[in-house]
Every structure is written in C-alpha cells, then in structure tokens.
Amino acid sequence: MAVDFFDDRLLEDETALAGVDDLLRHLAEAGSRVRHEVNAATEAMAALANTPRPRAVVAAGSDARLLRAVLEPWCPVPFVAWPGPGLPGWAGALDLVVVIAPGGHSADAASAAAEAVRRGCGLLVSTPAQSPLAESSASRSTVLLPTQTTDVLAVAVVALQALHTLGLGPEVDAEEVAEKLVESAVACAPRRNLGSNPAKDLAVELAEAVPLVWGGSVLAARAGRRVAEAMRQASGRTALAADADHLIPVIRGAGANRRNDIFADPFEDGPAEQRPVLIVLDDGSEDTTVRMTRGRLLAEAEQNGVRHRVLSCHDGGPISRYASLLSTGQYAAVYLGLGLGRTALPAGDAS
C-alpha cells in the first residue's frame, strides 16, 4: 500500500523485497536478453554481407528512438526518424527502412513496413518471426531479424549491429553491453545493503525530492528521459528530464524559496514542500559544450543549495555506457517505489 513517506527500512526487508522480485529479476536478466537476441540473429545477419549501401535510412515506429540517438550523429547517408504511420513521401526503392517492434503489435511499425513493401524499399525488420508484422513485411528486399524478447534495448543492439554491417552505424559490442548490464545488476542487487548499493542510495536521496535529470550527450539525454519516466511510474510523483536551460530556472526557484524563508527545512517540510535533487548522468563525453554545461548545472545547484548526484560510467562504448546509466536509474526507481510502499510497478525494459 502506498504511503506519504519513504521508509528506508523496506529496502532491507526480505518480505518487502519479495514484493518487487519480478521487477528486480527483470532488470537483472537484461544482460542475458542481449546475448539471447544476438545469438538468435546470427543467421539473419549473414544475409546482409553483400547488401549495397542505401541512398537514405528511415527508422520507423516509436521503438526506433534509440536508433535515432545513435545514428543521427554518425550515419554517412541521410537519416530520418519517422515515429508516425507510413513513410516520408520521398522514400523509395533506393532507401532502407528500419522497423523495430519487439512485441510485433505496433500499429505505426506495421503501417511503415507495409508502405515500405509497397514502394519496394529495402526493409530491415526486428520483430517475432511468427508475428503478423513479420508476415506482412515479407518481400525480396526484406531482412527479418527475429526477436526473442520484448526488450527494446536488446533488440536495438542487434539492429545496430546489422546497420554497422551495412556501413551505416558505429560498431556495437553486444557482449560489452551485456557485461555492463550484469555489472549493474550485481552492484544494485537487492541483497546488497544501502551503504554499498548505488541504486538504493539514490532512492534514499530522492525520498522526499523531485528528481531533475540531465544527460549531456545525445545518448545520456535519452537515458535521462527513460530514468525520469521510470521514477514517475514508480513514485507517482513529478520527475523531470530536460535540457540545462529548462532545469536551471527550477534550480534557481528552489534557491529563491529557501532564501525567502530562512527557517525552511527541506527535510521536515513534508511532501508538499519537496525540493529538487539534480541527477547528472555522466557518460564520459569529452564534448566541450557538454562539459561546460555540466559544470554550469552543478555550479547552479551548489549556489542555490540544491542537492545533486552524479551517476558516471566512462568505460566501454557509447551503448554500453548508456545501458549502465539507464540500468542503475531503473533500479533506483524500483527501490524508490518500494520505500513509498508502491509495489505494483511497471517493469519497463532498458531501452
């Protein structure tokens, strides 16, 4: 049953942890899902070996957002993310359409795939082999990457490997991604106590706070949006992921409120007076603008008395770092919901 206060004792309580065992187990198995998807796609990948480079790439369907975050800065041909139904008017036989629909039930993905077949586009589809989408998208120009799970991250890793084979995207080390997810599962495991568990520690930090999540790189920003979404679902409270220019006014507003009331105690004012906590997702980006913006955000938090936490992962490739940051944030969301007595939480895949 949900409560108005955070009880950190629940994070170590065996009975309480058993109530979220399905959610924690789902997160813990993320690494194995990546390996499972990669192994199942070996034969399909071989069919891509001599495929010519397309004129342009269209990533269709709502589940293609992760592809967009990876490919837009890298793809050597024009790239368009098309989340709605159908395809852009110019897409034709010289272009490649990429559709990710792990569950096989996306109306937008089905519409895009059907239109790609009608126009004679090259088509790369990630969906269950026995799904209606797989059947309707079959053509001489279609390569099916048969999915085994509904985990968008695991499926996207396979699609990104396929696009790398075509010379359209960066190399993605699937085993490295899986290892990062396993490392996160070990570090954030329910048996690890609060003092040595980064996800439990972050949950306690957010007990009576409004999370403000920022990631500087394209992938870190994508992870930030997913972490904020998980925290909203887990806590039923506000959680905001945004650019620095949108977060700084909130941080300054919190500082102004504190200065206006010199007796305000953010730890005792209760839920109605929840103060923000800034969560910075640092994926090791060396971009000068990212580093400067990160420093500006942290300086604003210091000046305005806003607590802040930095989640860092600097090892491995971009997708591996993304997976690590996202996984830790999702574990923290589950523990936040647990401390608030909310155990009926969605299990959301790491995508």
PDB file of N, CA and C in Angstrom, residues 70 176 304 335 340 350:
ATOM      1  N   VAL A  70      21.644   7.026 -31.656  1.00  0.00           N
ATOM      2  CA  VAL A  70      22.951   6.504 -32.047  1.00  0.00           C
ATOM      3  C   VAL A  70      23.331   6.929 -33.462  1.00  0.00           C
ATOM      4  N   GLU A 176      29.932  -6.555 -24.588  1.00  0.00           N
ATOM      5  CA  GLU A 176      30.277  -5.480 -23.657  1.00  0.00           C
ATOM      6  C   GLU A 176      29.017  -4.868 -23.048  1.00  0.00           C
ATOM      7  N   ASN A 304      22.569  27.426  -5.190  1.00  0.00           N
ATOM      8  CA  ASN A 304      21.175  27.524  -4.750  1.00  0.00           C
ATOM      9  C   ASN A 304      20.801  26.484  -3.702  1.00  0.00           C
ATOM     10  N   TYR A 335      13.483   0.836  -6.207  1.00  0.00           N
ATOM     11  CA  TYR A 335      13.695   0.988  -4.770  1.00  0.00           C
ATOM     12  C   TYR A 335      12.960   2.214  -4.224  1.00  0.00           C
ATOM     13  N   LEU A 340       8.268   3.783  -0.808  1.00  0.00           N
ATOM     14  CA  LEU A 340       6.998   4.501  -0.686  1.00  0.00           C
ATOM     15  C   LEU A 340       5.810   3.546  -0.571  1.00  0.00           C
ATOM     16  N   ALA A 350      14.964  -1.904 -20.530  1.00  0.00           N
ATOM     17  CA  ALA A 350      16.024  -0.898 -20.629  1.00  0.00           C
ATOM     18  C   ALA A 350      16.222  -0.529 -22.084  1.00  0.00           C
TER      19      ALA A 350
END
